[in-house]
mmCIF file of C-alpha atoms and ligand atoms in Angstrom:
data_model
loop_
_atom_site.group_PDB
_atom_site.id
_atom_site.type_symbol
_atom_site.label_atom_id
_atom_site.label_comp_id
_atom_site.label_asym_id
_atom_site.label_seq_id
_atom_site.Cartn_x
_atom_site.Cartn_y
_atom_site.Cartn_z
ATOM 1 C CA MET S 1 1.867 2.743 -9.071
ATOM 2 C CA PHE S 2 -0.113 -0.277 -7.942
ATOM 3 C CA VAL S 3 1.441 -3.523 -6.624
ATOM 4 C CA GLY S 4 4.827 -1.767 -6.303
ATOM 5 C CA HIS S 5 3.486 -0.088 -3.158
ATOM 6 C CA TYR S 6 3.376 -3.483 -1.432
ATOM 7 C CA SER S 7 7.142 -3.885 -1.850
ATOM 8 C CA VAL S 8 7.542 -1.379 0.999
ATOM 9 C CA ALA S 9 5.175 -3.406 3.217
ATOM 10 C CA PHE S 10 7.137 -6.605 2.601
ATOM 11 C CA ALA S 11 10.468 -4.817 3.085
ATOM 12 C CA CYS S 12 9.460 -3.138 6.380
ATOM 13 C CA ARG S 13 8.479 -6.329 8.196
ATOM 14 C CA THR S 14 11.360 -7.891 10.109
ATOM 15 C CA GLU S 15 11.714 -10.490 12.834
ATOM 16 C CA ARG S 16 12.740 -7.679 15.163
ATOM 17 C CA ASN S 17 9.869 -5.224 14.705
ATOM 18 C CA LYS S 18 7.232 -7.955 14.190
ATOM 19 C CA ILE S 19 4.786 -5.465 12.686
ATOM 20 C CA PRO S 20 1.967 -7.567 11.194
ATOM 21 C CA LEU S 21 2.178 -7.635 7.389
ATOM 22 C CA TRP S 22 -1.513 -6.737 7.057
ATOM 23 C CA VAL S 23 -0.960 -3.532 9.061
ATOM 24 C CA LEU S 24 1.834 -2.563 6.660
ATOM 25 C CA PHE S 25 -0.443 -3.414 3.709
ATOM 26 C CA VAL S 26 -2.945 -0.855 5.032
ATOM 27 C CA ALA S 27 -0.150 1.663 5.712
ATOM 28 C CA VAL S 28 1.368 1.640 2.214
ATOM 29 C CA GLN S 29 -2.082 2.184 0.637
ATOM 30 C CA PHE S 30 -3.409 4.473 3.381
ATOM 31 C CA LEU S 31 -3.419 7.524 1.076
ATOM 32 C CA ASP S 32 -5.365 5.592 -1.575
ATOM 33 C CA TYR S 33 -7.904 4.425 1.029
ATOM 34 C CA ILE S 34 -8.501 8.082 1.903
ATOM 35 C CA TRP S 35 -8.584 8.963 -1.790
ATOM 36 C CA ALA S 36 -11.098 6.226 -2.689
ATOM 37 C CA THR S 37 -13.291 7.226 0.255
ATOM 38 C CA LEU S 38 -13.227 10.913 -0.714
ATOM 39 C CA VAL S 39 -14.001 10.037 -4.362
ATOM 40 C CA LEU S 40 -16.983 7.968 -3.188
ATOM 41 C CA LEU S 41 -18.121 10.959 -1.124
ATOM 42 C CA GLY S 42 -17.739 13.238 -4.142
ATOM 43 C CA ILE S 43 -15.103 15.386 -2.378
ATOM 44 C CA GLU S 44 -12.098 14.418 -4.516
ATOM 45 C CA LYS S 45 -12.485 14.144 -8.292
ATOM 46 C CA LEU S 46 -11.417 11.506 -10.758
ATOM 47 C CA ARG S 47 -11.940 10.916 -14.472
ATOM 48 C CA VAL S 48 -11.386 7.454 -15.921
ATOM 49 C CA ILE S 49 -10.271 7.895 -19.526
ATOM 50 C CA LYS S 50 -9.167 5.111 -21.860
ATOM 51 C CA GLY S 51 -5.561 5.759 -22.886
ATOM 52 C CA PHE S 52 -5.090 8.717 -20.517
ATOM 53 C CA THR S 53 -1.548 7.441 -20.006
ATOM 54 C CA ALA S 54 -0.070 4.303 -21.529
ATOM 55 C CA GLY S 55 -0.182 2.464 -18.195
ATOM 56 C CA SER S 56 -3.218 3.942 -16.440
ATOM 57 C CA MET S 57 -6.686 5.319 -17.163
ATOM 58 C CA LEU S 58 -6.812 7.478 -14.036
ATOM 59 C CA ASP S 59 -7.008 11.235 -14.432
ATOM 60 C CA SER S 60 -6.863 12.312 -10.782
ATOM 61 C CA TYR S 61 -7.371 15.998 -11.449
ATOM 62 C CA PHE S 62 -8.485 16.933 -7.924
ATOM 63 C CA HIS S 63 -7.097 15.035 -4.920
ATOM 64 C CA PRO S 64 -5.568 17.675 -2.642
ATOM 65 C CA TYR S 65 -6.616 16.041 0.660
ATOM 66 C CA SER S 66 -5.248 12.556 0.013
ATOM 67 C CA HIS S 67 -2.363 13.162 -2.401
ATOM 68 C CA SER S 68 -0.750 16.554 -1.859
ATOM 69 C CA LEU S 69 2.759 16.455 -0.398
ATOM 70 C CA ILE S 70 1.653 18.447 2.655
ATOM 71 C CA THR S 71 -1.345 16.221 3.434
ATOM 72 C CA ALA S 72 0.715 13.082 2.744
ATOM 73 C CA VAL S 73 3.107 14.217 5.481
ATOM 74 C CA ILE S 74 0.169 14.979 7.791
ATOM 75 C CA TRP S 75 -1.478 11.570 7.172
ATOM 76 C CA SER S 76 1.890 9.854 7.791
ATOM 77 C CA VAL S 77 2.265 11.621 11.145
ATOM 78 C CA VAL S 78 -1.356 10.763 12.037
ATOM 79 C CA ALA S 79 -0.735 7.084 11.211
ATOM 80 C CA ALA S 80 2.460 7.085 13.295
ATOM 81 C CA PHE S 81 0.584 8.521 16.303
ATOM 82 C CA VAL S 82 -2.283 6.051 15.896
ATOM 83 C CA SER S 83 0.162 3.130 15.808
ATOM 84 C CA ARG S 84 1.957 4.495 18.882
ATOM 85 C CA THR S 85 -1.349 4.677 20.756
ATOM 86 C CA VAL S 86 -2.355 1.154 19.694
ATOM 87 C CA CYS S 87 1.059 -0.286 20.642
ATOM 88 C CA SER S 88 1.036 1.327 24.085
ATOM 89 C CA ARG S 89 -2.526 0.176 24.788
ATOM 90 C CA HIS S 90 -1.843 -3.410 23.834
ATOM 91 C CA PRO S 91 1.475 -4.276 25.437
ATOM 92 C CA PHE S 92 0.276 -7.860 25.896
ATOM 93 C CA ASP S 93 -0.288 -10.173 22.949
ATOM 94 C CA SER S 94 -3.142 -12.437 24.044
ATOM 95 C CA ALA S 95 -2.706 -14.772 21.059
ATOM 96 C CA GLN S 96 0.874 -15.584 22.024
ATOM 97 C CA GLY S 97 0.446 -15.172 25.782
ATOM 98 C CA ARG S 98 3.476 -12.956 26.190
ATOM 99 C CA LEU S 99 4.604 -9.359 25.976
ATOM 100 C CA ASN S 100 4.472 -7.818 22.547
ATOM 101 C CA HIS S 101 7.748 -7.308 20.793
ATOM 102 C CA TYR S 102 6.703 -4.106 19.066
ATOM 103 C CA SER S 103 9.888 -2.104 18.991
ATOM 104 C CA LYS S 104 10.029 1.590 19.739
ATOM 105 C CA SER S 105 10.623 2.218 16.059
ATOM 106 C CA THR S 106 7.201 0.847 15.043
ATOM 107 C CA PRO S 107 5.433 4.259 14.775
ATOM 108 C CA LEU S 108 8.321 5.628 12.703
ATOM 109 C CA ILE S 109 8.222 2.615 10.374
ATOM 110 C CA ILE S 110 4.431 2.924 9.973
ATOM 111 C CA GLY S 111 4.732 6.656 9.249
ATOM 112 C CA LEU S 112 7.431 6.087 6.637
ATOM 113 C CA ALA S 113 5.409 3.248 5.068
ATOM 114 C CA VAL S 114 2.437 5.633 4.677
ATOM 115 C CA PHE S 115 4.683 8.340 3.197
ATOM 116 C CA SER S 116 6.347 5.891 0.792
ATOM 117 C CA HIS S 117 3.051 5.850 -1.111
ATOM 118 C CA TRP S 118 3.499 9.484 -2.166
ATOM 119 C CA ILE S 119 7.111 8.931 -3.254
ATOM 120 C CA LEU S 120 6.217 5.913 -5.432
ATOM 121 C CA ASP S 121 3.177 7.744 -6.826
ATOM 122 C CA LEU S 122 5.518 10.652 -7.680
ATOM 123 C CA VAL S 123 7.485 8.325 -9.945
ATOM 124 C CA ALA S 124 4.460 6.875 -11.764
ATOM 125 C CA HIS S 125 1.882 9.669 -11.892
ATOM 126 C CA PRO S 126 1.698 12.317 -14.585
ATOM 127 C CA ARG S 127 1.908 15.827 -13.150
ATOM 128 C CA ASP S 128 -1.179 15.521 -10.945
ATOM 129 C CA LEU S 129 0.314 15.408 -7.425
ATOM 130 C CA PRO S 130 0.019 18.820 -5.750
ATOM 131 C CA ILE S 131 2.681 20.045 -3.347
ATOM 132 C CA TYR S 132 -0.037 21.865 -1.377
ATOM 133 C CA ASP S 133 -3.767 22.395 -1.867
ATOM 134 C CA ASN S 134 -4.472 21.809 -5.590
ATOM 135 C CA ALA S 135 -1.373 23.704 -6.724
ATOM 136 C CA ALA S 136 2.239 23.209 -7.838
ATOM 137 C CA LYS S 137 1.620 19.782 -9.335
ATOM 138 C CA VAL S 138 4.421 17.282 -9.832
ATOM 139 C CA GLY S 139 4.842 13.750 -11.171
ATOM 140 C CA PHE S 140 7.606 12.060 -13.178
ATOM 141 C CA GLY S 141 5.038 10.354 -15.416
ATOM 142 C CA LEU S 142 6.473 6.859 -15.710
ATOM 143 C CA TRP S 143 2.898 5.779 -16.484
ATOM 144 C CA ASN S 144 3.499 7.282 -19.943
ATOM 145 C CA TYR S 145 5.921 4.414 -20.573
ATOM 146 C CA ARG S 146 3.978 1.217 -20.100
ATOM 147 C CA ASP S 147 6.691 -1.450 -20.108
ATOM 148 C CA PRO S 148 9.244 0.393 -17.927
ATOM 149 C CA GLU S 149 6.479 1.244 -15.418
ATOM 150 C CA PHE S 150 5.369 -2.390 -15.324
ATOM 151 C CA ALA S 151 8.984 -3.538 -14.945
ATOM 152 C CA LEU S 152 9.527 -1.156 -12.022
ATOM 153 C CA GLU S 153 6.378 -2.383 -10.229
ATOM 154 C CA ILE S 154 7.487 -6.013 -10.565
ATOM 155 C CA ALA S 155 11.139 -5.332 -9.681
ATOM 156 C CA LEU S 156 10.062 -3.485 -6.528
ATOM 157 C CA LEU S 157 7.606 -6.231 -5.565
ATOM 158 C CA ALA S 158 10.158 -9.002 -6.115
ATOM 159 C CA GLY S 159 12.801 -7.120 -4.122
ATOM 160 C CA GLY S 160 10.381 -6.491 -1.241
ATOM 161 C CA ILE S 161 9.304 -10.130 -1.091
ATOM 162 C CA ALA S 162 12.939 -11.305 -1.236
ATOM 163 C CA LEU S 163 13.737 -9.077 1.777
ATOM 164 C CA TYR S 164 10.669 -10.347 3.620
ATOM 165 C CA LEU S 165 11.669 -13.964 3.054
ATOM 166 C CA THR S 166 15.279 -13.455 4.142
ATOM 167 C CA ARG S 167 14.593 -11.253 7.181
ATOM 168 C CA ASN S 168 11.766 -13.280 8.737
ATOM 169 C CA ALA S 169 11.857 -16.797 10.143
ATOM 170 C CA MET S 170 8.945 -18.879 8.885
ATOM 171 C CA PRO S 171 7.972 -22.446 8.091
ATOM 172 C CA ALA S 172 8.424 -23.662 4.508
ATOM 173 C CA ILE S 173 4.660 -23.807 3.930
ATOM 174 C CA ARG S 174 4.317 -20.071 4.652
ATOM 175 C CA LYS S 175 7.305 -19.317 2.464
ATOM 176 C CA GLY S 176 5.481 -21.080 -0.386
ATOM 177 C CA ALA S 177 2.298 -19.128 0.338
ATOM 178 C CA VAL S 178 4.183 -15.797 0.280
ATOM 179 C CA ILE S 179 5.699 -16.671 -3.098
ATOM 180 C CA ALA S 180 2.255 -17.705 -4.410
ATOM 181 C CA PHE S 181 0.849 -14.385 -3.168
ATOM 182 C CA GLY S 182 3.656 -12.580 -4.997
ATOM 183 C CA ILE S 183 2.786 -14.426 -8.210
ATOM 184 C CA ALA S 184 -0.905 -13.529 -7.720
ATOM 185 C CA LEU S 185 0.020 -9.840 -7.333
ATOM 186 C CA PHE S 186 2.191 -10.134 -10.465
ATOM 187 C CA ILE S 187 -0.818 -11.466 -12.410
ATOM 188 C CA VAL S 188 -3.050 -8.708 -11.025
ATOM 189 C CA GLN S 189 -0.509 -6.156 -12.270
ATOM 190 C CA ILE S 190 -0.437 -7.787 -15.734
ATOM 191 C CA GLY S 191 -4.231 -7.466 -15.811
ATOM 192 C CA ASP S 192 -4.109 -3.850 -14.700
ATOM 193 C CA THR S 193 -1.373 -2.789 -17.125
ATOM 194 C CA TYR S 194 -2.007 -4.877 -20.234
ATOM 195 C CA VAL S 195 -5.554 -6.232 -20.386
ATOM 196 C CA PRO S 196 -7.785 -3.756 -22.226
ATOM 197 C CA ARG S 197 -11.074 -2.980 -20.512
ATOM 198 C CA THR S 198 -13.826 -0.430 -20.703
ATOM 199 C CA PRO S 199 -13.319 2.345 -18.144
ATOM 200 C CA LEU S 200 -15.510 2.143 -15.060
ATOM 201 C CA SER S 201 -17.114 5.226 -13.568
ATOM 202 C CA ASP S 202 -15.174 7.223 -10.957
ATOM 203 C CA LYS S 203 -17.262 5.805 -8.094
ATOM 204 C CA ALA S 204 -17.003 2.196 -9.350
ATOM 205 C CA THR S 205 -13.224 2.615 -9.647
ATOM 206 C CA ALA S 206 -13.016 3.903 -6.069
ATOM 207 C CA MET S 207 -15.173 0.994 -4.889
ATOM 208 C CA GLY S 208 -12.867 -1.403 -6.747
ATOM 209 C CA VAL S 209 -9.870 0.117 -4.957
ATOM 210 C CA TRP S 210 -11.525 -0.497 -1.585
ATOM 211 C CA ILE S 211 -12.456 -4.087 -2.482
ATOM 212 C CA PHE S 212 -9.124 -5.135 -4.030
ATOM 213 C CA TYR S 213 -6.896 -3.442 -1.447
ATOM 214 C CA THR S 214 -8.918 -4.943 1.388
ATOM 215 C CA LEU S 215 -8.757 -8.373 -0.223
ATOM 216 C CA PHE S 216 -4.945 -8.072 -0.276
ATOM 217 C CA VAL S 217 -4.972 -6.979 3.396
ATOM 218 C CA ILE S 218 -6.997 -10.102 4.294
ATOM 219 C CA VAL S 219 -4.553 -12.342 2.386
ATOM 220 C CA ALA S 220 -1.609 -10.647 4.148
ATOM 221 C CA PHE S 221 -3.330 -11.299 7.494
ATOM 222 C CA ALA S 222 -4.083 -14.937 6.667
ATOM 223 C CA ILE S 223 -0.617 -15.659 5.299
ATOM 224 C CA GLU S 224 1.097 -14.842 8.586
ATOM 225 C CA LYS S 225 -1.181 -17.361 10.345
ATOM 226 C CA ILE S 226 -0.066 -20.219 8.102
ATOM 227 C CA GLY S 227 2.029 -22.735 10.013
ATOM 228 C CA ARG S 228 1.971 -20.551 13.106
ATOM 229 C CA ARG S 229 1.103 -23.381 15.511
ATOM 230 C CA GLY S 230 4.067 -25.428 14.380
ATOM 231 C CA GLN S 231 6.341 -22.404 14.623
ATOM 232 C CA THR S 232 5.195 -21.545 18.178
ATOM 233 C CA ASN S 233 5.737 -25.125 19.353
ATOM 234 C CA ALA S 234 9.190 -25.217 17.841
ATOM 235 C CA ALA S 235 10.191 -21.934 19.505
HETATM 236 ZN ZN1 ZN B 1 -2.030 6.941 -4.708
#
């Protein structure tokens, strides 16, 4: 699962909770950030094999710290506590000059967004997701079916963006930017699923994950600034 993860980020953001989209973009890929970091450190192991599954070259044969069910729950709880601490320390939004509207449910939403990664990975991955440690591996293996996996990613993404657009008030220019971002993610997914390429090394792949995911986080941050002045004045 790749861009499908971002559907959860788009779907979680509402006018009521006002959780920044970029924060949710980090949350839904939090487990992969840990994974990529541990692969770079040589702690978790990855093989990149052409044709390993129809839709992915990743053979994640050892990732018990980032992608076991037990650690996924632990990381989700950690993320929820971190967000609770951050929210309580910054009750005042200096950019807007008023009290933050972070609702009490923010830590729960962040925690669930982090955990959603494991659930969506469970659908796509071959049986490489351990329940605990490096044992009892599960995975429904949708990656073995290239077109259905691609269709699911895009359907999820489109649904998430549709929810984001209907549940958040924003100027037309930002609406256009969000749709353009969605199209960009769609193209990235086409490239990932269908464009043949020579496999990179494990470390280069992990580095690519860091670079691409962070690029998307920056776009998500920038997009919510578009037309903000006009919106604030109108409010
Ligand atoms: Zn993952």
